[in-house]
mmCIF file with all atom_site columns, C-alpha atoms in Angstrom:
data_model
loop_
_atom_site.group_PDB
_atom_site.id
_atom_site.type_symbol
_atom_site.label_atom_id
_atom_site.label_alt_id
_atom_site.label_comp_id
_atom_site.label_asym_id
_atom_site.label_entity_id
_atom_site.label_seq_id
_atom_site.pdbx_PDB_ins_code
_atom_site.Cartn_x
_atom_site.Cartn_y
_atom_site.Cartn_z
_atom_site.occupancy
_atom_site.B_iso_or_equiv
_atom_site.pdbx_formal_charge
_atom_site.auth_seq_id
_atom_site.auth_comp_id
_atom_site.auth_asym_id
_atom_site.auth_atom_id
_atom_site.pdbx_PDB_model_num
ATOM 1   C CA . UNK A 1 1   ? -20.592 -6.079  -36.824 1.00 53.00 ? 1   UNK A CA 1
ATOM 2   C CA . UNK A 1 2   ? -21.251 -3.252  -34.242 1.00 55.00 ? 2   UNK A CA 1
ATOM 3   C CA . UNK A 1 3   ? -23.238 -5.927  -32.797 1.00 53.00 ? 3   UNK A CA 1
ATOM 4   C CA . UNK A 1 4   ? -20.373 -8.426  -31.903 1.00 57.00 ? 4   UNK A CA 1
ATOM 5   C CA . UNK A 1 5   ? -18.512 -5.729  -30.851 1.00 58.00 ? 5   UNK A CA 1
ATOM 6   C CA . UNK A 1 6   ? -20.787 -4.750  -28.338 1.00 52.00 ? 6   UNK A CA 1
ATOM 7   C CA . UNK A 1 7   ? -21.369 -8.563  -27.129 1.00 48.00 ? 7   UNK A CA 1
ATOM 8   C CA . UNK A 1 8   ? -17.681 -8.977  -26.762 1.00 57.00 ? 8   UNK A CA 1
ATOM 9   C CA . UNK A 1 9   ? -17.159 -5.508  -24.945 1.00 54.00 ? 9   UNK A CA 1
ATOM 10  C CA . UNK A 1 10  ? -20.286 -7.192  -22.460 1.00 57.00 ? 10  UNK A CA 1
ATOM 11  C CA . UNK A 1 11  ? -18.814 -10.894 -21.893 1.00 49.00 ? 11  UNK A CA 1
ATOM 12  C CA . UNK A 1 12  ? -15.471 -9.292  -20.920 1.00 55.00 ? 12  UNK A CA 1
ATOM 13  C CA . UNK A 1 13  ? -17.026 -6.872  -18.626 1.00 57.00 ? 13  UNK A CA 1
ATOM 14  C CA . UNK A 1 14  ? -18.849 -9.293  -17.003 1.00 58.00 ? 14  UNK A CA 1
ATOM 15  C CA . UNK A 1 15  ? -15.664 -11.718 -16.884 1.00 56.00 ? 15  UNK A CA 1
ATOM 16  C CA . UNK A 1 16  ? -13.900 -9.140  -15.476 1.00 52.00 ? 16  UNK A CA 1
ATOM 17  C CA . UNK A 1 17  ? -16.654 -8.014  -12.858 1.00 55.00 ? 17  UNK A CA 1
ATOM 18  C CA . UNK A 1 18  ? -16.240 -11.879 -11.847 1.00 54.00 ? 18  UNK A CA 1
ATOM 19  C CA . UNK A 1 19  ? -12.398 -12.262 -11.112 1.00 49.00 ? 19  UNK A CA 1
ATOM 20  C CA . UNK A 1 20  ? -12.030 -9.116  -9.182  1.00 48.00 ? 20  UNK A CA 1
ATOM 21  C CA . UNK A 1 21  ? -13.250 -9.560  -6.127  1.00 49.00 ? 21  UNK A CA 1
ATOM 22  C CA . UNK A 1 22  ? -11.450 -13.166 -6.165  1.00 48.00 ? 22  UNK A CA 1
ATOM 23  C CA . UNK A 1 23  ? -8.691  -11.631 -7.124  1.00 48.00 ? 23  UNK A CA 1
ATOM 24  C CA . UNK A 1 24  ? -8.952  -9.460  -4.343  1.00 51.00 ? 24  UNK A CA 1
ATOM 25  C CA . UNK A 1 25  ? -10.024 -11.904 -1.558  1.00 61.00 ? 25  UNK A CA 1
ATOM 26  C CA . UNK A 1 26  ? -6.922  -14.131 -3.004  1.00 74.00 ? 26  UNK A CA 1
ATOM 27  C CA . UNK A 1 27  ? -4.730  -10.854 -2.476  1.00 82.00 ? 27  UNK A CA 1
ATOM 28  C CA . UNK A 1 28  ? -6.265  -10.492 0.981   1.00 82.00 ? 28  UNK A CA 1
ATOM 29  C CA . UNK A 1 29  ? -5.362  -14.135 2.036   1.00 85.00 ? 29  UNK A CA 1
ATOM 30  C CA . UNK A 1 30  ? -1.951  -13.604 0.764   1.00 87.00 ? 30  UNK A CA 1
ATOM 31  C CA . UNK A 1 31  ? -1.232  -10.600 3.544   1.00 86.00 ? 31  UNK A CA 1
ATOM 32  C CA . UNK A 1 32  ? -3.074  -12.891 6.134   1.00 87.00 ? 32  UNK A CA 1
ATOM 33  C CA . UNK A 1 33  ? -0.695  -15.500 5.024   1.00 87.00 ? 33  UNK A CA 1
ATOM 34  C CA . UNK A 1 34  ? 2.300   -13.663 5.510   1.00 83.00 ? 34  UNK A CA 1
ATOM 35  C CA . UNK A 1 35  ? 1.946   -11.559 8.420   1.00 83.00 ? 35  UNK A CA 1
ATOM 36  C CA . UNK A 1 36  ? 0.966   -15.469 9.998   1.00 84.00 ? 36  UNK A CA 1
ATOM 37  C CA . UNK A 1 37  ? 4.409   -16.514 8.886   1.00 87.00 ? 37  UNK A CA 1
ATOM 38  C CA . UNK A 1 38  ? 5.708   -12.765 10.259  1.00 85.00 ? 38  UNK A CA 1
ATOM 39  C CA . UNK A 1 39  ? 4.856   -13.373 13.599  1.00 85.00 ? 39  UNK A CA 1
ATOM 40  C CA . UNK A 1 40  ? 6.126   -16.943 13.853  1.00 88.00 ? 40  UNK A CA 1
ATOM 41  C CA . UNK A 1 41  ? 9.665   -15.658 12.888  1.00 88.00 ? 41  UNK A CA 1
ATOM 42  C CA . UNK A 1 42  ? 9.550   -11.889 14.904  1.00 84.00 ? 42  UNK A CA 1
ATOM 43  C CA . UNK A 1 43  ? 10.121  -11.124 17.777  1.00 87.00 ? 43  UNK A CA 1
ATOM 44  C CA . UNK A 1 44  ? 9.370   -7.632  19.895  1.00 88.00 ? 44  UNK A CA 1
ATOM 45  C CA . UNK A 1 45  ? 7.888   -4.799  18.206  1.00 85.00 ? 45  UNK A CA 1
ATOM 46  C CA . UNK A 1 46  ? 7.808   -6.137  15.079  1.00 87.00 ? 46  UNK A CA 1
ATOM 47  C CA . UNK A 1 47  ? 5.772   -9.485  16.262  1.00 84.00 ? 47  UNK A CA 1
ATOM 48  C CA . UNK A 1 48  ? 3.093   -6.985  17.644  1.00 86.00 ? 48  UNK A CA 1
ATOM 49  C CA . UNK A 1 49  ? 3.081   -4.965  14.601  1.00 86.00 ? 49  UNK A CA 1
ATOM 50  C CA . UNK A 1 50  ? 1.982   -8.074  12.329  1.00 85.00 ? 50  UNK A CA 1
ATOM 51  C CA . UNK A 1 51  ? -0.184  -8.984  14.651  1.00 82.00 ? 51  UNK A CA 1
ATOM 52  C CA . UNK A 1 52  ? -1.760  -5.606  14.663  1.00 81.00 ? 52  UNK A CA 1
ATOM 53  C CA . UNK A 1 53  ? -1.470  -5.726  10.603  1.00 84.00 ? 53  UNK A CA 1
ATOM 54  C CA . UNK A 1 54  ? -3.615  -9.169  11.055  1.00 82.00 ? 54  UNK A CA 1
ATOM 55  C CA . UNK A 1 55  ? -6.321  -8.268  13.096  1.00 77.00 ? 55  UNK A CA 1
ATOM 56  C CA . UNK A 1 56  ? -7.200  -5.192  11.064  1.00 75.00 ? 56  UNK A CA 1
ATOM 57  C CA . UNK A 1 57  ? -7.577  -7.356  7.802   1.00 82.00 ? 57  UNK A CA 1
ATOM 58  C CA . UNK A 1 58  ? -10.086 -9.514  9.545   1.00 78.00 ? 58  UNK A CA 1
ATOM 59  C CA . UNK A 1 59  ? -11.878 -6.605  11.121  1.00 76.00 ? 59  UNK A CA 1
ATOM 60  C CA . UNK A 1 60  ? -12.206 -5.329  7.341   1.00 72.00 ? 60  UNK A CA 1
ATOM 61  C CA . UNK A 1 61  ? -14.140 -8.672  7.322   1.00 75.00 ? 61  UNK A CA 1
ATOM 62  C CA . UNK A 1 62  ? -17.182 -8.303  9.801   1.00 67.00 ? 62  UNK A CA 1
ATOM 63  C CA . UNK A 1 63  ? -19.853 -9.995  7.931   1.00 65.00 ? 63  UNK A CA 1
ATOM 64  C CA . UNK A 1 64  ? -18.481 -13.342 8.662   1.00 74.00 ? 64  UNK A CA 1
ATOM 65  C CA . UNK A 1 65  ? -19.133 -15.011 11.682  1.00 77.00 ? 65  UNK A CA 1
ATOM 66  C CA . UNK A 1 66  ? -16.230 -17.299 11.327  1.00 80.00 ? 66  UNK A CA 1
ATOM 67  C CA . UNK A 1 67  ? -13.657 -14.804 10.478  1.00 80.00 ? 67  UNK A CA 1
ATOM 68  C CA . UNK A 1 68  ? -15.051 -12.713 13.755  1.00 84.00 ? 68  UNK A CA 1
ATOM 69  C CA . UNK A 1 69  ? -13.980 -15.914 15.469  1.00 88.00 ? 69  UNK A CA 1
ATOM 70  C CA . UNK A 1 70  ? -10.770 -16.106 14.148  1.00 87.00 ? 70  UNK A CA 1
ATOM 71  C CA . UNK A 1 71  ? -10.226 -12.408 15.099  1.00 88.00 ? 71  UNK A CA 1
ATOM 72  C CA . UNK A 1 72  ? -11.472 -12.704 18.300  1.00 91.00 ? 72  UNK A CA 1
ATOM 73  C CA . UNK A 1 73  ? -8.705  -15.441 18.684  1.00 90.00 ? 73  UNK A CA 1
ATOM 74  C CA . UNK A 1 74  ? -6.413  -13.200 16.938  1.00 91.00 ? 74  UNK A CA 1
ATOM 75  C CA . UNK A 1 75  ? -7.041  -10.490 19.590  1.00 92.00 ? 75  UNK A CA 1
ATOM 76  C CA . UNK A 1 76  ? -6.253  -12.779 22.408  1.00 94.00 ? 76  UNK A CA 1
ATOM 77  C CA . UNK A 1 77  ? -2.815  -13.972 21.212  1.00 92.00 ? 77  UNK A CA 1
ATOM 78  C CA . UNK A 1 78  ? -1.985  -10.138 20.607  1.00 92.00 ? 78  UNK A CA 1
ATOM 79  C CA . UNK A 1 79  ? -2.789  -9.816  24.370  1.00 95.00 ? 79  UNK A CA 1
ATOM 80  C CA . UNK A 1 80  ? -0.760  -12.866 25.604  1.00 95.00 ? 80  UNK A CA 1
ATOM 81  C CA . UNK A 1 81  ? 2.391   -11.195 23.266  1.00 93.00 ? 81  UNK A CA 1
ATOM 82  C CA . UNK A 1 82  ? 1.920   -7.242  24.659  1.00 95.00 ? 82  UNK A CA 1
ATOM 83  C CA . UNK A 1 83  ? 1.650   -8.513  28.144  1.00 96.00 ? 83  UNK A CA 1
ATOM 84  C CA . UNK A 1 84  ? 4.159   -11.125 27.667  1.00 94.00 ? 84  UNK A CA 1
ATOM 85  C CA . UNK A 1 85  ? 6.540   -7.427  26.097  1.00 94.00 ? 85  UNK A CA 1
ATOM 86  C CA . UNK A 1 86  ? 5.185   -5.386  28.884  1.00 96.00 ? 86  UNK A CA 1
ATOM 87  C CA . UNK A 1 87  ? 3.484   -2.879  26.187  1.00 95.00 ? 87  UNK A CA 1
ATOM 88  C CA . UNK A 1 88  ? 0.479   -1.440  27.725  1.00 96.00 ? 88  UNK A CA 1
ATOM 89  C CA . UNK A 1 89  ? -0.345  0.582   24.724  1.00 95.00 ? 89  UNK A CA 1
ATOM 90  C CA . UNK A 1 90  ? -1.226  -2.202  22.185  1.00 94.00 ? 90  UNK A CA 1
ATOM 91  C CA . UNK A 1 91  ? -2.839  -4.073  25.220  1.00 96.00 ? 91  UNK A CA 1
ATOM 92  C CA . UNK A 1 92  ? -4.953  -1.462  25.227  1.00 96.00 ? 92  UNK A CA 1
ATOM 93  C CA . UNK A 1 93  ? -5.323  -1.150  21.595  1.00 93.00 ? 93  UNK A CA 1
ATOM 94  C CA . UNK A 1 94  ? -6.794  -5.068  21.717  1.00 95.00 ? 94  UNK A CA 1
ATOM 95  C CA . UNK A 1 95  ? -8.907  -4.028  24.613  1.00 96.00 ? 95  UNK A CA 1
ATOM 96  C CA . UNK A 1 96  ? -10.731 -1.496  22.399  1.00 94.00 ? 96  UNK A CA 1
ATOM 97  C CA . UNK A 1 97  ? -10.858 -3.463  19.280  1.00 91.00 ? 97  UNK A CA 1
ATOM 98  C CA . UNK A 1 98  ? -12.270 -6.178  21.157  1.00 94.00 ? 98  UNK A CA 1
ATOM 99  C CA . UNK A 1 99  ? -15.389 -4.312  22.312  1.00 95.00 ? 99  UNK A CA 1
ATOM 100 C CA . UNK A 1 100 ? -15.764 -2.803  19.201  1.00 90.00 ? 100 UNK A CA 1
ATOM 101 C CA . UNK A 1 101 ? -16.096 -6.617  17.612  1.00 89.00 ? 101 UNK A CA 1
ATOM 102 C CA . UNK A 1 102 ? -18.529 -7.321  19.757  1.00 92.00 ? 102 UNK A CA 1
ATOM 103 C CA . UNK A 1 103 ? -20.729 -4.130  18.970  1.00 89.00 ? 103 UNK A CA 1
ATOM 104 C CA . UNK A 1 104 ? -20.287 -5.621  15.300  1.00 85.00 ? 104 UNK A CA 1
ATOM 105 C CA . UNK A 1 105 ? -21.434 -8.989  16.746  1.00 88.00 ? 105 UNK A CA 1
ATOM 106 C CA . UNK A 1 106 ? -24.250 -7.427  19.314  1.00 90.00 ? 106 UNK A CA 1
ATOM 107 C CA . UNK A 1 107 ? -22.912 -9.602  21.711  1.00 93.00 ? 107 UNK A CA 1
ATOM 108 C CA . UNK A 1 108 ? -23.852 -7.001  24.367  1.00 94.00 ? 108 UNK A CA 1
ATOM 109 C CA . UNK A 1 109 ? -23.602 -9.104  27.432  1.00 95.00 ? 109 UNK A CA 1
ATOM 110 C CA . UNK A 1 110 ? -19.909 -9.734  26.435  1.00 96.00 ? 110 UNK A CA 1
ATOM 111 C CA . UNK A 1 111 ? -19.412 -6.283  26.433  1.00 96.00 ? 111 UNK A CA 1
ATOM 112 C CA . UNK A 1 112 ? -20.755 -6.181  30.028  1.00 96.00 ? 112 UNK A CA 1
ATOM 113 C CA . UNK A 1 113 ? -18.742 -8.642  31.186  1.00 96.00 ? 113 UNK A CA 1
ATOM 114 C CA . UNK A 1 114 ? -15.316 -7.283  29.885  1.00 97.00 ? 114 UNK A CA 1
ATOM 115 C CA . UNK A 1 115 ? -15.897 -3.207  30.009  1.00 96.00 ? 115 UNK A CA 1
ATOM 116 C CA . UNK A 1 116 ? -15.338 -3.599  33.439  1.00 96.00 ? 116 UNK A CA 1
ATOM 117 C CA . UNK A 1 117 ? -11.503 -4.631  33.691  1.00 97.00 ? 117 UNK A CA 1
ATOM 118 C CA . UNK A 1 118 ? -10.742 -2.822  30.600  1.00 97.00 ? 118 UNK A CA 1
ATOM 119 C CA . UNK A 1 119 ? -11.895 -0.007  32.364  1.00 97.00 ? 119 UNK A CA 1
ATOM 120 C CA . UNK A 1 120 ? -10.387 -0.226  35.403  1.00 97.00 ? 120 UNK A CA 1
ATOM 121 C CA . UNK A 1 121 ? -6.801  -1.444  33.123  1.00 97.00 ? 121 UNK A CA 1
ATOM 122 C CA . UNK A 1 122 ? -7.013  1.959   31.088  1.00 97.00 ? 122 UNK A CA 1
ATOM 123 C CA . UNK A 1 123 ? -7.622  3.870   34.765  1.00 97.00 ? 123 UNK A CA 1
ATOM 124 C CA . UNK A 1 124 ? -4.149  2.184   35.854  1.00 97.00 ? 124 UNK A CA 1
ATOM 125 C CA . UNK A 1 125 ? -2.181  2.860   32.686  1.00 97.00 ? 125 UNK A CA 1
ATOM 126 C CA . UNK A 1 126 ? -4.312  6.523   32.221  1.00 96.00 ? 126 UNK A CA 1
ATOM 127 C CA . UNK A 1 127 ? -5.323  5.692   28.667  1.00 96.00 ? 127 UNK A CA 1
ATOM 128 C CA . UNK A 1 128 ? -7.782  8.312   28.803  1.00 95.00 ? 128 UNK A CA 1
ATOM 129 C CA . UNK A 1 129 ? -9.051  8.417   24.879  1.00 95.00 ? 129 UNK A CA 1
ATOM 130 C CA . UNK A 1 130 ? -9.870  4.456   24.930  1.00 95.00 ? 130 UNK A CA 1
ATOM 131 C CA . UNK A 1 131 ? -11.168 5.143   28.910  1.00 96.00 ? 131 UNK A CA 1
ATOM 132 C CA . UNK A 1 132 ? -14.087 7.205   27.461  1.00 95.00 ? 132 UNK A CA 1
ATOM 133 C CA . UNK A 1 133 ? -14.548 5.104   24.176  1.00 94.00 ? 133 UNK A CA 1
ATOM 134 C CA . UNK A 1 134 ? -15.306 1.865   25.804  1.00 95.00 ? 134 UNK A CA 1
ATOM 135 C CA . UNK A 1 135 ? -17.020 3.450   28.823  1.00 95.00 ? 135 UNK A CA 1
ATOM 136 C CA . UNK A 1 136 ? -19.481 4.718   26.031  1.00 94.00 ? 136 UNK A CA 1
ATOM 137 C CA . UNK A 1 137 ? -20.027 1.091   24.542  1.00 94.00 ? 137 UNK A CA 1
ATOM 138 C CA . UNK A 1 138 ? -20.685 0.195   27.989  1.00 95.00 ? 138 UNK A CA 1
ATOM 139 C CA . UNK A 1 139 ? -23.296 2.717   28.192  1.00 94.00 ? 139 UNK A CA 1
ATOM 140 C CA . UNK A 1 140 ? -24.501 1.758   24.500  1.00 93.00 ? 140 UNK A CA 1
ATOM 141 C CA . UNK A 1 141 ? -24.634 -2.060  25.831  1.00 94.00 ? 141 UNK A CA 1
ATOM 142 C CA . UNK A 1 142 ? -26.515 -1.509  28.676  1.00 93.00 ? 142 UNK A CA 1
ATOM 143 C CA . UNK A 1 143 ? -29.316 0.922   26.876  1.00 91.00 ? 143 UNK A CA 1
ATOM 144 C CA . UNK A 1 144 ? -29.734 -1.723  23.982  1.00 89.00 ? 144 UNK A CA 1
ATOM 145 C CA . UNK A 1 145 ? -30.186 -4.411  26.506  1.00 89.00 ? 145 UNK A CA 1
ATOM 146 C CA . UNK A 1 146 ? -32.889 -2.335  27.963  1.00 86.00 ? 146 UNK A CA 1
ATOM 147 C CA . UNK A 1 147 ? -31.441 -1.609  31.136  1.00 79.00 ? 147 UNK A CA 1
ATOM 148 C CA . UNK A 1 148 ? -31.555 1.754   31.912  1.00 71.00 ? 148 UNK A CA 1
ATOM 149 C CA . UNK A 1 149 ? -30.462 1.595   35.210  1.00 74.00 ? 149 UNK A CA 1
ATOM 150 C CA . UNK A 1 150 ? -27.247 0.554   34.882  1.00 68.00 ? 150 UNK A CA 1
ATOM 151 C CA . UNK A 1 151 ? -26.305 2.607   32.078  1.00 59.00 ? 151 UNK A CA 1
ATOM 152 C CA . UNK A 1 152 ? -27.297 5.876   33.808  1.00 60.00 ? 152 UNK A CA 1
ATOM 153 C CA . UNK A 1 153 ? -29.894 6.813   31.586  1.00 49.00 ? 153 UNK A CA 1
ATOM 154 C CA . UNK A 1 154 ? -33.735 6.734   32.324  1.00 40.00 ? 154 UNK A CA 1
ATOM 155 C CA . UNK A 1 155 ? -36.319 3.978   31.701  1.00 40.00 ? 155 UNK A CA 1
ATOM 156 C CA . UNK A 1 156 ? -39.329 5.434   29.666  1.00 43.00 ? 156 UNK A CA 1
ATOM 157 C CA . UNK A 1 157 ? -41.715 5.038   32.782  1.00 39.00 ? 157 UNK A CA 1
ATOM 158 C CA . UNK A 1 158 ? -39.673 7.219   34.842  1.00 41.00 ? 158 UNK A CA 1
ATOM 159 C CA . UNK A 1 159 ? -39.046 10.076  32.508  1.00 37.00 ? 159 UNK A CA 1
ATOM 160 C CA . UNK A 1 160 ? -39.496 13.789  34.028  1.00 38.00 ? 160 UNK A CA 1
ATOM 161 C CA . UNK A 1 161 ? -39.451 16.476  31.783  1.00 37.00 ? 161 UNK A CA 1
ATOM 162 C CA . UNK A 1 162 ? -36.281 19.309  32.536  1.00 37.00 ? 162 UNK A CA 1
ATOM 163 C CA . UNK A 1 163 ? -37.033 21.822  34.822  1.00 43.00 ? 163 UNK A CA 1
ATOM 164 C CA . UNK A 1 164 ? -35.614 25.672  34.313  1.00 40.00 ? 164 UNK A CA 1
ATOM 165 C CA . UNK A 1 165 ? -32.862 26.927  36.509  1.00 44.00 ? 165 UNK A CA 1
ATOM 166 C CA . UNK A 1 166 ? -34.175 30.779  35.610  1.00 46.00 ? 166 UNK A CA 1
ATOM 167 C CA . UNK A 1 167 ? -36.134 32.666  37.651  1.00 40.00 ? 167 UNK A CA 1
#
């Protein structure tokens, strides 16, 4: 008897280990579903904030190419709407998010490309905290790609050891 019990305490576990995370990823598409149907009926502040709500459920969701894509997307209709509402701060917000994504991705040459004008955007708008964030995934970028040159740093070949400033 002890015996069934223990089988039946097992099969339910493992049922239950089964329908949880597609409980959850049902739970998850529900939010994505609604804040979609939030931002087609707000307007202002509040279309911005589901947008923001969106994008952060997908970046929850690295691991899949497709959903990066979708994000990615997701990141430039958030632009188009905080340009479109003048709001500098979540532009710059989408700006950061956007280089982090492609860290996730190592999409490094992206990261070239668009640290530039983010850069100079958070110089304009003095949005020093993201300034120094992205300016470090630029540095990051560069160094993984190998080139030292641009990123400040040394190559290996040209290496010199510190010298002492005491006499």
């Amino acid at each position: 008897m002890k015996y069934k019990s223990y089988l039946i305490a097992i099969l339910w576990g493992i049922q239950f280990c089964f329908t949880l995370p597609v409980s959850a990823q049902n739970t998850i598409q529900q939010q994505k579903d609604s804040l979609r149907r939030a931002i087609e009926q707000s307007d202002g502040t509040d279309k911005l904030r589901s947008y923001n709500r969106l994008y952060y459920l997908y970046m929850s969701e690295i691991a899949d190419d497709r959903k990066m894509d979708t994000l990615l997307t997701l990141f430039g209709q958030t632009e188009a709407e905080a340009i479109r509402q003048g709001n500098v701060k979540m532009q710059g917000m989408v700006y950061g998010n956007t280089i982090i994504s492609h860290i996730n991705r190592n999409e490094y040459d992206k990261i070239i490309q668009k640290a530039p004008g983010y850069l100079d955007f958070y110089i304009l708008h003095e949005q020093w905290k993201l300034y120094y964030q992205i300016h470090m995934q630029l540095i990051t970028a560069y160094n993984l790609k190998g080139d030292y040159k641009k990123s400040g740093g040394r190559s290996k070949t040209n290496v010199r050891p510190c010298q002492s400033t005491e006499g």
